[in-house]
mmCIF file of C-alpha atoms in Angstrom:
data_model
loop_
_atom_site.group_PDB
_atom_site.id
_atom_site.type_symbol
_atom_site.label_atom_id
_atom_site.label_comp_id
_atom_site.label_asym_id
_atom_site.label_seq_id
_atom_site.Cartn_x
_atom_site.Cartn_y
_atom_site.Cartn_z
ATOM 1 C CA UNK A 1 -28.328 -0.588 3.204
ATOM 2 C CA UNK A 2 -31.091 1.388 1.969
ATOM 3 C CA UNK A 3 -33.947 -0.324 -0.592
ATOM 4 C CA UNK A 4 -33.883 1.412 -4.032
ATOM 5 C CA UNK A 5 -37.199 2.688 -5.183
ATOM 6 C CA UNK A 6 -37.793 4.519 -8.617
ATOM 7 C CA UNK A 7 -41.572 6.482 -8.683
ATOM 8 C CA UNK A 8 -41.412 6.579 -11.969
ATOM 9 C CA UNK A 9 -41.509 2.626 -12.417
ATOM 10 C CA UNK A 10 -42.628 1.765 -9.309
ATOM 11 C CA UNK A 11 -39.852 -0.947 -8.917
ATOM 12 C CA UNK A 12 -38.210 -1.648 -5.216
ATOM 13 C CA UNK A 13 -34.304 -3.506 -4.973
ATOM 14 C CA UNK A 14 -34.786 -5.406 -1.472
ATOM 15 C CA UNK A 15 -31.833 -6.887 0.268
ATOM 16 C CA UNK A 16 -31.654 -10.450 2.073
ATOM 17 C CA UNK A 17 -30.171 -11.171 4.984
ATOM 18 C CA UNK A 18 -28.050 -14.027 6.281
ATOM 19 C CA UNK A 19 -26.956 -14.644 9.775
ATOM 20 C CA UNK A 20 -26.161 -10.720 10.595
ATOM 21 C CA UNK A 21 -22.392 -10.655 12.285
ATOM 22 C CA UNK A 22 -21.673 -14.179 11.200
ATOM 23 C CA UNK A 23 -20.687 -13.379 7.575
ATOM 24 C CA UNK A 24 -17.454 -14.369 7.963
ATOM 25 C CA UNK A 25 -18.635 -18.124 8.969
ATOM 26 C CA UNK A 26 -21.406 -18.062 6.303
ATOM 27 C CA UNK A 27 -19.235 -21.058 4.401
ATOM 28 C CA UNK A 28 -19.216 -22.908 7.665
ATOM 29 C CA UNK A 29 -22.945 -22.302 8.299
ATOM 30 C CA UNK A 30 -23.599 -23.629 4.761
ATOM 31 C CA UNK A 31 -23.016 -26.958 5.453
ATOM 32 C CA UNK A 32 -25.736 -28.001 7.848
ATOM 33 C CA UNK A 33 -28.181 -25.736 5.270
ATOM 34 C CA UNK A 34 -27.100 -28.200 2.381
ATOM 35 C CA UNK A 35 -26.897 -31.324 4.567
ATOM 36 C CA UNK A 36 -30.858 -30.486 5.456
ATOM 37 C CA UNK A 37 -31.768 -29.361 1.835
ATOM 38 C CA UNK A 38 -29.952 -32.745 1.010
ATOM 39 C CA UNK A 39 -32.190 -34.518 2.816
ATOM 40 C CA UNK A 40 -35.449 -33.104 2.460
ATOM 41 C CA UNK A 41 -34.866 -33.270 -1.174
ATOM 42 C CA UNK A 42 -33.840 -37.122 -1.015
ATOM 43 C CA UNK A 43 -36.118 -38.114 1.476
ATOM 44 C CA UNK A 44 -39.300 -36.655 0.044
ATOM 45 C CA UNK A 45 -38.330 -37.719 -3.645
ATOM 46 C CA UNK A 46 -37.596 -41.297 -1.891
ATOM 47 C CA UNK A 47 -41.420 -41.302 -0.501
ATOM 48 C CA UNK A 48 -42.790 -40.505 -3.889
ATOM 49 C CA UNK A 49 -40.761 -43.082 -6.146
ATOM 50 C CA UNK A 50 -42.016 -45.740 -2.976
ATOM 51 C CA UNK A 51 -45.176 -44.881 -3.071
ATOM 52 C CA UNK A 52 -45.428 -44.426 -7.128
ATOM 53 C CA UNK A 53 -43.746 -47.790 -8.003
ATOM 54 C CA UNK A 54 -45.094 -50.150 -5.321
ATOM 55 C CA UNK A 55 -49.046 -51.199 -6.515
ATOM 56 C CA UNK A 56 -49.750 -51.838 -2.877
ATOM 57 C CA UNK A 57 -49.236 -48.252 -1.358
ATOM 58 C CA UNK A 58 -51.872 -46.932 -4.064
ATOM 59 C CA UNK A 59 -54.233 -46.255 -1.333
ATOM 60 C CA UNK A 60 -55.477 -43.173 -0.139
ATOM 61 C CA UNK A 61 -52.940 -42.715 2.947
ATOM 62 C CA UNK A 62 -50.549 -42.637 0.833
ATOM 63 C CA UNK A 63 -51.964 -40.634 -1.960
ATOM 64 C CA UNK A 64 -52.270 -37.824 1.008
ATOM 65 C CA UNK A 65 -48.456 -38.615 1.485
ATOM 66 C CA UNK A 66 -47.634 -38.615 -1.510
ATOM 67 C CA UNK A 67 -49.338 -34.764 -1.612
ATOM 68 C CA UNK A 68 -47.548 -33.871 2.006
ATOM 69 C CA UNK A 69 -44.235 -35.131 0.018
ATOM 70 C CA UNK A 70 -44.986 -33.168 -2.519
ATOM 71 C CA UNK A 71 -45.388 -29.730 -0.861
ATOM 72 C CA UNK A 72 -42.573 -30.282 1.608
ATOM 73 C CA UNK A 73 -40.492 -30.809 -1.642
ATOM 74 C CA UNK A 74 -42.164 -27.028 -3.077
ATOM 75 C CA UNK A 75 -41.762 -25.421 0.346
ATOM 76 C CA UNK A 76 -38.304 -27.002 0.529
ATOM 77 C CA UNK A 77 -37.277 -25.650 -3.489
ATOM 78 C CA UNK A 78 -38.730 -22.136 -2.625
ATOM 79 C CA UNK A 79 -36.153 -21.068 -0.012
ATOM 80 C CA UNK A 80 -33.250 -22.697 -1.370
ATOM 81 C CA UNK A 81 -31.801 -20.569 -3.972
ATOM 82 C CA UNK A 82 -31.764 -17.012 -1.692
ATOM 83 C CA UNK A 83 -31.098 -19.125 1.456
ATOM 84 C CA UNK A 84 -27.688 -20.739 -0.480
ATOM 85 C CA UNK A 85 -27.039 -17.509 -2.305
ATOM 86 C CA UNK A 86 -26.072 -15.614 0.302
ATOM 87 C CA UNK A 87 -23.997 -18.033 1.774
ATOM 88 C CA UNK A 88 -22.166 -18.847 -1.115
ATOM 89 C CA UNK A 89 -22.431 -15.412 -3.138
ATOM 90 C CA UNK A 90 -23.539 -13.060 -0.798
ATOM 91 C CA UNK A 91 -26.189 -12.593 -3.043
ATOM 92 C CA UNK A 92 -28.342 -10.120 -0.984
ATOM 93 C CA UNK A 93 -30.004 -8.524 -3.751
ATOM 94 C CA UNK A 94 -33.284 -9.465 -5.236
ATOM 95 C CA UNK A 95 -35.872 -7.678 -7.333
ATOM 96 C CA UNK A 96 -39.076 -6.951 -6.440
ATOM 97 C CA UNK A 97 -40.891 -9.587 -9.366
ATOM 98 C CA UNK A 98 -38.727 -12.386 -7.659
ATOM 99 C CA UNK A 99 -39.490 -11.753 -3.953
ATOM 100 C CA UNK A 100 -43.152 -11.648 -4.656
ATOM 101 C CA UNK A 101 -43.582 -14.707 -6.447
ATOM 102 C CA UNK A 102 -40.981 -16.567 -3.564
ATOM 103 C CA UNK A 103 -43.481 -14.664 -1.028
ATOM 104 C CA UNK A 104 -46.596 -16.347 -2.935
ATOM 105 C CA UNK A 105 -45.081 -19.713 -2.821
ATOM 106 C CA UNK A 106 -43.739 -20.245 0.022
ATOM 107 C CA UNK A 107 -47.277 -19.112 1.900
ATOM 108 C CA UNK A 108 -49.226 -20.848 -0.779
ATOM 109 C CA UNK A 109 -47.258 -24.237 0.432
ATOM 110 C CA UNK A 110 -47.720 -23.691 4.174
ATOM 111 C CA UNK A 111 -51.255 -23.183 3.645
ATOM 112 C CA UNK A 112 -51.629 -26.086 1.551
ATOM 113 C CA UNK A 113 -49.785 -28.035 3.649
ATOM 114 C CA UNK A 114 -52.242 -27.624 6.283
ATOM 115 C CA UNK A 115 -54.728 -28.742 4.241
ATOM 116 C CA UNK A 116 -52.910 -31.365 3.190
ATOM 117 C CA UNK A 117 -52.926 -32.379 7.137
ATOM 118 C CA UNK A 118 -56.423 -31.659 7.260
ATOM 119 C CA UNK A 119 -57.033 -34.516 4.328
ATOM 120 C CA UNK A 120 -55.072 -37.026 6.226
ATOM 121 C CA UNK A 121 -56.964 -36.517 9.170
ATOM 122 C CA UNK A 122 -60.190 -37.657 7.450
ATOM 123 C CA UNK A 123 -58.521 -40.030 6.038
ATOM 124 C CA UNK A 124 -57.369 -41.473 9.718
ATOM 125 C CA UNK A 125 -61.383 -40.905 11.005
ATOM 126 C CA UNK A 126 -62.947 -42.611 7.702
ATOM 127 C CA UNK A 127 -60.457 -45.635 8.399
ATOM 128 C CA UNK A 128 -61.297 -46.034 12.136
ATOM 129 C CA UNK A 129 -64.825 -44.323 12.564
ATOM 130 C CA UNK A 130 -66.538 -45.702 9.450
ATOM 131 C CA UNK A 131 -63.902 -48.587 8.042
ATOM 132 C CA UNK A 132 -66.808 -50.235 5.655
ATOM 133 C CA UNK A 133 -67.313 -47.788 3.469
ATOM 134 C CA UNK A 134 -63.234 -46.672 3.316
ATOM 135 C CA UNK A 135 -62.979 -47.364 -0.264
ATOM 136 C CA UNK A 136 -66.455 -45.960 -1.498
ATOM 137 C CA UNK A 137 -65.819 -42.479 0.517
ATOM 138 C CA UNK A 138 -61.876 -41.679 -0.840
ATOM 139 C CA UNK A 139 -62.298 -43.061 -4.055
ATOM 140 C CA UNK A 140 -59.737 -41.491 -6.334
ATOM 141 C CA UNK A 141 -62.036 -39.214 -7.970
ATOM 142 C CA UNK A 142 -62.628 -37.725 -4.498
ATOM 143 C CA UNK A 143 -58.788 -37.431 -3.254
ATOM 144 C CA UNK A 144 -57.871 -35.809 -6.659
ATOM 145 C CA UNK A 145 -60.805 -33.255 -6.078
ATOM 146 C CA UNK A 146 -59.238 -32.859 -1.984
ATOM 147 C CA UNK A 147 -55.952 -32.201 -3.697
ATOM 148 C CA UNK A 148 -56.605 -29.888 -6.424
ATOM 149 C CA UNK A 149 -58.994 -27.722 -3.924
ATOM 150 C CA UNK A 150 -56.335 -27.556 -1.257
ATOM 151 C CA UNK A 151 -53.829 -26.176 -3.722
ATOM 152 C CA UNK A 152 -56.439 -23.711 -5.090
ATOM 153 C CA UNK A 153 -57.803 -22.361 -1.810
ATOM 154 C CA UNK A 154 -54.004 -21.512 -0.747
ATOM 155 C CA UNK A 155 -53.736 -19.697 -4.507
ATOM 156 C CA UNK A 156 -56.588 -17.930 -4.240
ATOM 157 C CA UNK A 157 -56.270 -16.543 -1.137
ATOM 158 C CA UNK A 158 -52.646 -15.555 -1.371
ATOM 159 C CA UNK A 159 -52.834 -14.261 -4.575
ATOM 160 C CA UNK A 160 -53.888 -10.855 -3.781
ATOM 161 C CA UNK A 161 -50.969 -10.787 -1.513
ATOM 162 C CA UNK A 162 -48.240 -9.834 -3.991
ATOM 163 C CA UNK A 163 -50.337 -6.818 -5.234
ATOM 164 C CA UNK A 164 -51.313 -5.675 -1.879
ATOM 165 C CA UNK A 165 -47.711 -5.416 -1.642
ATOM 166 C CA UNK A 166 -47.036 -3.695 -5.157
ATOM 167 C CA UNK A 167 -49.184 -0.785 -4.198
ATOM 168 C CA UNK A 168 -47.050 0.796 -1.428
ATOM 169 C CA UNK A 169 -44.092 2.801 -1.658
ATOM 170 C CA UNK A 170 -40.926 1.100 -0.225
ATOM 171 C CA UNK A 171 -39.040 4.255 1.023
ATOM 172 C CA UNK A 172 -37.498 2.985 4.608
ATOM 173 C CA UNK A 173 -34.116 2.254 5.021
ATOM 174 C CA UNK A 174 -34.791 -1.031 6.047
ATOM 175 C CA UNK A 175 -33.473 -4.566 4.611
ATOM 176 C CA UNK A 176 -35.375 -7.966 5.009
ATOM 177 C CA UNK A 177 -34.558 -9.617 7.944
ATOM 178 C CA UNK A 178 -34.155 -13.117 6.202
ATOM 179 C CA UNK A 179 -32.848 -15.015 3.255
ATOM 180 C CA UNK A 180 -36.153 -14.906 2.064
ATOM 181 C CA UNK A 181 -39.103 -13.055 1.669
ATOM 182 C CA UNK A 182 -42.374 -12.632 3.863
ATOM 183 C CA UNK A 183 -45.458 -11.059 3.504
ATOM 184 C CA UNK A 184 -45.563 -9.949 7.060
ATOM 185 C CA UNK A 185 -41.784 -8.637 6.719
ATOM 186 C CA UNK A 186 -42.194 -6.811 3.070
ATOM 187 C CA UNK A 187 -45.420 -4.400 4.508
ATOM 188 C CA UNK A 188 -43.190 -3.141 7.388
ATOM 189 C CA UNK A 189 -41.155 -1.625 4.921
ATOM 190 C CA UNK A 190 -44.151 0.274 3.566
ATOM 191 C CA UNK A 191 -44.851 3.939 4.093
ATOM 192 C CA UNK A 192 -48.493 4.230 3.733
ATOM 193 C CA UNK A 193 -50.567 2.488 5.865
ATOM 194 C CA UNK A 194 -50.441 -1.397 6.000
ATOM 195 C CA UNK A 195 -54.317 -1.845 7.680
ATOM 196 C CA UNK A 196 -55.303 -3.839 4.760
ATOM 197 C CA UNK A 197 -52.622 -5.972 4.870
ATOM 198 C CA UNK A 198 -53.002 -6.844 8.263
ATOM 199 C CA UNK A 199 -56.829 -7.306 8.502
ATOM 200 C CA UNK A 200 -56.201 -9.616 5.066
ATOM 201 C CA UNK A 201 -53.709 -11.645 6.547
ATOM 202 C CA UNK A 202 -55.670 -12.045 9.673
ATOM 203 C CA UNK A 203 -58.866 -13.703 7.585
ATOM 204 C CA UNK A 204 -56.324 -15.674 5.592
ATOM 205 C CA UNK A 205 -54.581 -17.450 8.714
ATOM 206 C CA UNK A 206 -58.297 -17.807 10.453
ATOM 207 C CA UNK A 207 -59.939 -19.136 7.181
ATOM 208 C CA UNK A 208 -57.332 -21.382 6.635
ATOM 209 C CA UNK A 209 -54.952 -22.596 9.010
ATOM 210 C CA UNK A 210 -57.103 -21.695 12.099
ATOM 211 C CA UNK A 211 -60.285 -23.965 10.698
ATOM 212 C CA UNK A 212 -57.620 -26.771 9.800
ATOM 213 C CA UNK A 213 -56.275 -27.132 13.155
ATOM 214 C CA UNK A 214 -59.838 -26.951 14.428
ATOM 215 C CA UNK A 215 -61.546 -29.499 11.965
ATOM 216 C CA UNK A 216 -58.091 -31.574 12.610
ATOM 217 C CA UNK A 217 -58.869 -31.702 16.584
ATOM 218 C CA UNK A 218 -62.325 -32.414 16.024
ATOM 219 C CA UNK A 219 -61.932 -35.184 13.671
ATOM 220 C CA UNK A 220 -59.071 -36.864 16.575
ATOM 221 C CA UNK A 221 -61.773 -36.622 19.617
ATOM 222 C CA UNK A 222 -64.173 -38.101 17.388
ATOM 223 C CA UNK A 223 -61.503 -41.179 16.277
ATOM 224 C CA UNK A 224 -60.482 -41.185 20.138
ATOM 225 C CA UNK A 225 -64.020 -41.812 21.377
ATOM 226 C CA UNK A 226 -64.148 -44.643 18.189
ATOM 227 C CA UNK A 227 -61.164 -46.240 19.811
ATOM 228 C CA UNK A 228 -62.085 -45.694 23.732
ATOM 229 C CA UNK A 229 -65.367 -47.821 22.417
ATOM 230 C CA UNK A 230 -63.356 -50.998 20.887
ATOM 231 C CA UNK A 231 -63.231 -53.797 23.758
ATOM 232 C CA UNK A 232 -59.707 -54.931 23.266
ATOM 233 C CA UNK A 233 -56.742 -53.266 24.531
ATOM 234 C CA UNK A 234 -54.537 -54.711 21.987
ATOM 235 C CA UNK A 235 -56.880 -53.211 19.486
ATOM 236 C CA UNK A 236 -57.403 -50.299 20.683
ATOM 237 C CA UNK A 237 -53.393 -49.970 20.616
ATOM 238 C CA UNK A 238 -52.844 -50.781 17.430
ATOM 239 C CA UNK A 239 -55.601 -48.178 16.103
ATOM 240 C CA UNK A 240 -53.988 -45.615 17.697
ATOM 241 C CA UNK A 241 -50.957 -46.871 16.044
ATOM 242 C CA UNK A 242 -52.092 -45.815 12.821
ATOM 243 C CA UNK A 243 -52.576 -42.284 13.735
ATOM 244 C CA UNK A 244 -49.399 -41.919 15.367
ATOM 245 C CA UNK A 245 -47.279 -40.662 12.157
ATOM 246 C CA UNK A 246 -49.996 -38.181 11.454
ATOM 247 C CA UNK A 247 -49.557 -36.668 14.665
ATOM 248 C CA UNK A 248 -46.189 -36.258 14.403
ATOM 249 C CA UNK A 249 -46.691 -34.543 11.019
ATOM 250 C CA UNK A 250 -49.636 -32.015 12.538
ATOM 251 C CA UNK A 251 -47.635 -31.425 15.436
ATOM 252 C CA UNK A 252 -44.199 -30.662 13.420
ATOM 253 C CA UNK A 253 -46.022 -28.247 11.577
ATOM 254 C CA UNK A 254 -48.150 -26.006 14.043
ATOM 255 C CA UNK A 255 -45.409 -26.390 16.983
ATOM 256 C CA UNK A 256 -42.950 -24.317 15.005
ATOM 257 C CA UNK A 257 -45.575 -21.934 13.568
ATOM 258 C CA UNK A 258 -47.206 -21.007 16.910
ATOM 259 C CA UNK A 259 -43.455 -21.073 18.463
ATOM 260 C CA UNK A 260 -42.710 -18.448 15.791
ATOM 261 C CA UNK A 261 -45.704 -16.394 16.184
ATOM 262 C CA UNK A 262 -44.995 -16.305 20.135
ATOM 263 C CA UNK A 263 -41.649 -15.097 18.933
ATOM 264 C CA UNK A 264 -42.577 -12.197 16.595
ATOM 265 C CA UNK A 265 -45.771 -11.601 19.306
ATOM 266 C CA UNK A 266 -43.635 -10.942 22.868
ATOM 267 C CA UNK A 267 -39.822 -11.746 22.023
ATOM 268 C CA UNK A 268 -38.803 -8.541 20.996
ATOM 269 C CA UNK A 269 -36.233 -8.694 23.287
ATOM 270 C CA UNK A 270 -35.058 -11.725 22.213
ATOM 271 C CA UNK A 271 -31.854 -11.826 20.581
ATOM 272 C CA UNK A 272 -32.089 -11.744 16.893
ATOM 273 C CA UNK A 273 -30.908 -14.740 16.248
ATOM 274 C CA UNK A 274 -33.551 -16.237 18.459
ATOM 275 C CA UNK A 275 -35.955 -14.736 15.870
ATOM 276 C CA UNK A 276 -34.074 -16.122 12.877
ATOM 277 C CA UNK A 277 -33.571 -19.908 14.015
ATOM 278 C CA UNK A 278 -37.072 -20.001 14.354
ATOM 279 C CA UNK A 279 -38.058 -18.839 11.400
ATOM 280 C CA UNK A 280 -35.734 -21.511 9.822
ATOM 281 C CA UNK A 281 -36.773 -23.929 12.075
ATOM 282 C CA UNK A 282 -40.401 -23.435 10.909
ATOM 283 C CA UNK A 283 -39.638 -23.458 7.542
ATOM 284 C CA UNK A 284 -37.066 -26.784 7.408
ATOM 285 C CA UNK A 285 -38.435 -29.048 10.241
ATOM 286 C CA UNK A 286 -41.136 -30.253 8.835
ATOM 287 C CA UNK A 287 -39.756 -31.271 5.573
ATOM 288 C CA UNK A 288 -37.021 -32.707 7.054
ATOM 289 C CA UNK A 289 -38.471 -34.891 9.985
ATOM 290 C CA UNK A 290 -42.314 -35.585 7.983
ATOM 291 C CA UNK A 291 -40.093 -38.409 5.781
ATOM 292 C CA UNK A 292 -38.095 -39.591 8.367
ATOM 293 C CA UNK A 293 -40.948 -39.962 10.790
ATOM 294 C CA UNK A 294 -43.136 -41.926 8.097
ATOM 295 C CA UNK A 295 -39.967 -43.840 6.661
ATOM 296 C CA UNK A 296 -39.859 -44.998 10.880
ATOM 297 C CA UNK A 297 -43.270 -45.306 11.885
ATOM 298 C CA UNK A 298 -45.429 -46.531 8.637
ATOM 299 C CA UNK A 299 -44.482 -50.653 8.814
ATOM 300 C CA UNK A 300 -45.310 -50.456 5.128
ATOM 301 C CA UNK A 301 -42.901 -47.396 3.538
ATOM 302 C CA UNK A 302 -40.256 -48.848 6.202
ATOM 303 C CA UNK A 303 -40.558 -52.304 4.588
ATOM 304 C CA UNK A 304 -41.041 -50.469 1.020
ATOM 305 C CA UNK A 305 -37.768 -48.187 1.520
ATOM 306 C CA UNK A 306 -35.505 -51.377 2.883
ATOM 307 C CA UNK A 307 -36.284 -53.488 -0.252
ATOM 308 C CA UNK A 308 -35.376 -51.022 -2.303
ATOM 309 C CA UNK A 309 -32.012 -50.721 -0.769
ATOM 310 C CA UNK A 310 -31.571 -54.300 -0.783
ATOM 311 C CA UNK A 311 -32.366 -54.782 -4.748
ATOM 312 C CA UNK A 312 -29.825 -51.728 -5.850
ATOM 313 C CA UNK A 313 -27.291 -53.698 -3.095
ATOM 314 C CA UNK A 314 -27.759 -56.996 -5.057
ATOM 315 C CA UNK A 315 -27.147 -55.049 -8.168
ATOM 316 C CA UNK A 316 -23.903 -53.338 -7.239
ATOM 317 C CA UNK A 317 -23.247 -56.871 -6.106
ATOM 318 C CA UNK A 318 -23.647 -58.579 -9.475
ATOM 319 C CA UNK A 319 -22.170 -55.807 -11.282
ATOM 320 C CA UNK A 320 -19.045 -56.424 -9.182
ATOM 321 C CA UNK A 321 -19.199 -60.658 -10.221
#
């Protein structure tokens, strides 16, 4: 299927694709896709309506998780409507206008949510390096200005993105090898040269993601020589306690992306399939399992999340009396 392009106003038709072979079992495939959506949606809306109507959780940790919740919920929204349409519709067609701005979000929300990981982290080494002055170092004023510059650092620097994009011609034959668009997938489709594009997204992943991860590491050898330094063994446990739900948050999210980079970097021979779950995987996991995982691990949104269940229980109860 070929991607319509008119010179005269510079307007591209790309098409989506699904799981290639597998259209007859797209119905059947829709059901874990809206069993995870399901549940990324509740469980992240759950978090915020804890954390929002409980006094006690107004802290910074869980302002920060309240902002991971948040963008998991945007990342989540952003792939949902092409991902379900072609399952349900076969609706492989989208204009140019729409994949752009799904392209800007959905890299606009993985950058931010490394930020977003990169915030908690300082929040973990403030609590356990310098735990005196917590509360004058994240005062609000400061986690508002962490928030807002996390989410305009992503915009900024994907912004040009889109019309990077809307200056090539799209004459190959090609379709998009997902259910959603990509900047990385949109330039291959490009018939001038894409060196720009390429030595932009480059900076982009370095500037961002690659001096999170870094500034993330250094700020848990830091808090690991903190708690290597604390007498007790039982304290020194239940520091690292604190940490542990963070971890599994950093580590859901750059797992999957390196696993996918590895992917696109040496599996060409991979079946394509291969290429797609991971894409998916990298895309879904973390909103999924980043509730869960904090609903499990944090004593406080566990007890938070039980009592709630327990109150509408004793309602349905007295409703029934």
């Amino acid at each position: 299927m070929a991607i319509l392009y008119n010179n005269s106003l510079q307007k591209a038709t790309f098409f989506l694709t699904g799981f290639q072979g597998l259209e007859e079992l797209h119905g059947w495939i829709s059901i874990p896709f809206c069993s995870i959506y399901l549940t990324v949606i509740l469980g992240n809306i759950t978090i915020l309506h804890v954390i929002r109507t409980d006094a006690t959780l107004h802290e910074p940790m869980y302002y920060f998780l309240a902002m991971l919740a948040l963008t998991d919920l945007g990342l989540c929204l952003s792939t949902l409507p092409t991902v379900l349409g072609i399952f349900w519709f076969d609706a492989r067609e989208i204009g140019i206008a729409a994949c752009f701005t799904q392209l800007f979000f959905i890299h606009t929300l993985s950058l931010v949510e490394s930020s977003v990981l990169l915030s908690m982290s300082f929040d973990r080494y403030v609590a356990i390096c310098n735990p005196l002055r917590y509360s004058t170092i994240l005062t609000s004023t400061r986690i508002v200005k962490m928030g807002l510059s996390s989410v305009l650092r992503s915009a900024v620097l994907i912004l040009p993105l889109p019309f990077l994009l809307k200056r090539f011609q799209y004459c190959r034959s090609h379709v998009l090898a997902h259910a959603y668009c990509l900047h990385l997938e949109i330039m291959k489709l490009a018939c001038s040269s894409i060196v720009v594009n390429h030595i932009y997204g480059l900076f982009v992943v370095a500037c961002t993601v690659g001096v999170d991860s870094l500034l993330i590491f250094l700020s848990y050898a830091l808090i690991l020589r903190a708690v290597l330094g604390k007498a007790s063994r039982r304290e020194r446990l239940r520091t690292l306690n604190t940490c542990v739900s963070h971890v599994c948050a950093v580590l859901l999210f750059y797992i999957p992306m390196i696993g996918l980079s590895l992917v696109h970097r040496f599996g060409e021979h991979l079946p394509r399939i291969v290429h797609l779950l991971m894409s998916y995987v990298y895309l879904l996991v973390p909103p999924l399992m980043n509730p869960i995982v904090y609903s499990i691990k944090t004593k406080q949104i566990r007890q938070r999340i039980i009592k709630k269940f327990e109150f509408f229980k004793s309602l349905r109860c007295l409703q029934k009396n």
